[in-house]
Amino acid sequence: MAKNLTEKEFKKLIKKHIDRTNFVKVNLQDDLSVLGFIVKASDSFLMVEETNDFSLAGTKIIPYHRVKGIRHSASDKVSKRIYSEEGLIKLNVKIINNTSLKDFESLFKSIKKQDLHCIVESRKKDQEIFSIGEILEVNKKSVVIRNYNPVGKFDKKPRKINFKNMELINFNDNYSLVFRKYLTE
């Protein structure tokens, strides 16, 4: 959570950024960050419309406990002005409204219901794991994804990912939206 802010103040800050459609830098643990527009929040997650080179790059779900702080500096204000004046802030309200941020189980069930593939970045011990594919099953502790590799082939066995190991979730991004059309068995 942001330095020098109480939990209540931090949540108020998040709400302000959502209400004003502010361009922000969300600072995470491990010195990682996400640039974009916070579009929704809960006690469990932040939903950010991630950006890259003045385009919207997909929806990123960040577990709330991973957020160290949120920056909205002069350069971010300039970025927002450019996005706005270029007509580039085209948020998908349907996806925002149909995505549950209550908990991991409801989140993945809502992504599956929208027939979207997802990318899950997770960590098991010291190993970083990247998974991408269709959501097959969801329960209270994990999700099962039909993972595919960079050459468009499905893994022989679906990948089970425990929620406790998840760090970031992406969906509605160009990579998974386009690549899924070219998958082979």
XYZ file of C-alpha atoms in Angstrom:
185
model
C 0.000 0.000 0.000
C 1.105 3.557 -0.595
C 3.466 5.129 1.894
C 1.961 7.497 4.464
C -1.647 6.505 3.642
C -4.105 4.533 5.734
C -6.079 1.739 4.075
C -9.132 4.013 3.918
C -7.149 6.876 2.333
C -5.553 4.508 -0.175
C -8.945 3.143 -1.256
C -10.244 6.707 -1.578
C -7.253 7.510 -3.827
C -8.004 4.468 -5.998
C -11.647 5.524 -6.306
C -10.569 9.039 -7.340
C -8.352 7.618 -10.107
C -11.218 5.403 -11.329
C -13.774 8.227 -11.261
C -11.470 10.624 -13.137
C -10.107 7.987 -15.555
C -6.587 9.011 -14.537
C -3.544 7.552 -16.236
C -1.423 5.990 -13.469
C 1.602 3.871 -12.731
C 0.731 1.071 -10.305
C 3.894 0.097 -8.441
C 4.083 -3.533 -7.368
C 6.265 -5.656 -5.190
C 9.526 -6.815 -6.795
C 9.984 -3.374 -8.418
C 7.466 -4.176 -11.157
C 4.873 -1.695 -12.379
C 1.817 -1.440 -14.619
C 0.895 1.661 -16.626
C -2.707 2.385 -17.510
C -6.141 3.257 -16.230
C -7.602 1.691 -13.081
C -11.145 0.775 -14.098
C -12.403 -1.226 -11.105
C -11.304 -2.240 -7.612
C -12.299 -4.470 -4.714
C -10.756 -5.539 -1.434
C -9.067 -8.346 -3.381
C -8.018 -6.862 -6.741
C -7.308 -3.860 -8.921
C -8.464 -4.052 -12.531
C -6.254 -1.972 -14.822
C -6.667 -1.300 -18.513
C -2.981 -1.641 -19.310
C -1.382 0.598 -21.919
C 1.592 0.365 -24.229
C 2.833 2.970 -26.706
C -0.423 4.959 -26.654
C -2.713 1.994 -27.111
C -4.802 -0.054 -24.720
C -3.067 -3.394 -24.294
C -5.613 -5.511 -22.401
C -6.989 -5.957 -18.935
C -4.656 -6.724 -16.059
C -5.871 -7.994 -12.697
C -3.536 -7.252 -9.810
C -4.027 -8.914 -6.427
C -4.506 -6.026 -4.021
C -1.783 -7.203 -1.621
C 0.840 -6.829 -4.400
C 0.232 -3.077 -4.820
C 2.909 -0.893 -3.197
C 1.668 2.433 -4.456
C 0.072 4.414 -7.248
C 1.742 7.297 -9.055
C -0.150 10.037 -10.865
C 2.568 12.559 -11.703
C 2.870 15.415 -14.177
C 4.062 13.004 -16.886
C 1.032 10.754 -16.234
C -1.246 13.793 -16.611
C 0.372 14.545 -19.978
C -0.099 10.909 -21.025
C -3.793 11.071 -20.075
C -4.210 14.286 -22.079
C -2.631 12.629 -25.140
C -4.776 9.488 -24.784
C -7.844 11.690 -24.400
C -7.121 14.107 -27.258
C -6.228 11.219 -29.585
C -9.495 9.440 -28.681
C -7.611 6.405 -27.392
C -9.452 5.850 -24.111
C -11.958 3.252 -25.306
C -12.665 1.187 -22.216
C -14.693 -1.988 -22.717
C -17.490 -1.319 -20.225
C -19.119 -4.694 -20.934
C -15.975 -6.589 -19.909
C -15.460 -4.321 -16.884
C -19.037 -4.875 -15.702
C -19.006 -8.633 -16.385
C -15.753 -9.321 -14.550
C -16.105 -10.176 -10.869
C -13.409 -8.991 -8.467
C -14.903 -10.664 -5.386
C -12.281 -13.453 -5.194
C -10.146 -15.628 -7.495
C -12.901 -18.192 -8.033
C -15.507 -15.649 -9.142
C -12.888 -13.768 -11.197
C -11.940 -16.811 -13.285
C -15.546 -17.962 -13.624
C -16.463 -14.515 -14.976
C -13.551 -14.550 -17.462
C -14.527 -18.064 -18.589
C -18.175 -17.011 -19.006
C -17.005 -14.225 -21.354
C -15.117 -16.859 -23.415
C -11.800 -15.080 -23.008
C -8.421 -16.769 -22.790
C -6.165 -15.514 -20.030
C -2.525 -15.193 -19.146
C -1.526 -16.048 -15.591
C 1.830 -15.135 -14.123
C 2.503 -17.226 -11.042
C 5.353 -18.285 -8.814
C 6.003 -21.664 -7.258
C 8.906 -21.571 -4.837
C 11.495 -19.501 -6.757
C 10.251 -20.482 -10.203
C 8.237 -18.000 -12.295
C 5.510 -19.700 -14.341
C 3.769 -18.194 -17.374
C 0.499 -19.829 -18.427
C -1.773 -18.870 -21.306
C -4.930 -20.447 -22.563
C -8.549 -21.366 -22.131
C -9.989 -21.729 -18.648
C -11.252 -25.298 -18.266
C -12.155 -25.573 -14.574
C -12.361 -23.305 -11.551
C -12.774 -24.205 -7.891
C -12.180 -22.476 -4.545
C -8.397 -23.010 -4.585
C -7.269 -23.218 -8.204
C -7.909 -22.818 -11.903
C -7.132 -25.317 -14.675
C -5.932 -23.808 -17.947
C -5.486 -25.524 -21.294
C -2.054 -24.018 -21.811
C -0.484 -23.494 -25.227
C 3.084 -22.730 -26.222
C 4.600 -20.038 -28.504
C 4.226 -22.238 -31.600
C 0.477 -22.609 -31.060
C 0.424 -26.171 -29.757
C -1.517 -27.219 -26.687
C 0.296 -28.896 -23.822
C -0.570 -32.581 -23.465
C -1.904 -32.013 -19.965
C -3.874 -28.977 -18.717
C -2.091 -26.806 -16.143
C -3.500 -26.449 -12.637
C -2.556 -23.165 -10.929
C -3.186 -22.571 -7.236
C -4.593 -19.145 -6.444
C -2.074 -18.643 -3.639
C 0.746 -18.678 -6.256
C -0.776 -16.093 -8.628
C 0.849 -12.724 -9.169
C -0.877 -11.194 -12.223
C -3.732 -12.103 -14.568
C -4.206 -10.696 -18.087
C -7.107 -11.090 -20.497
C -8.729 -9.245 -23.387
C -5.220 -8.523 -24.693
C -4.287 -8.588 -28.382
C -1.899 -11.504 -27.950
C -4.459 -13.950 -26.550
C -7.343 -12.595 -28.678
C -5.449 -13.059 -31.951
C -3.202 -16.047 -31.165
C -6.129 -18.265 -30.115
C -7.362 -18.217 -33.737
C -4.185 -19.985 -34.879
C -3.949 -22.783 -32.303
C -3.586 -26.370 -33.448
C -4.059 -29.628 -31.599
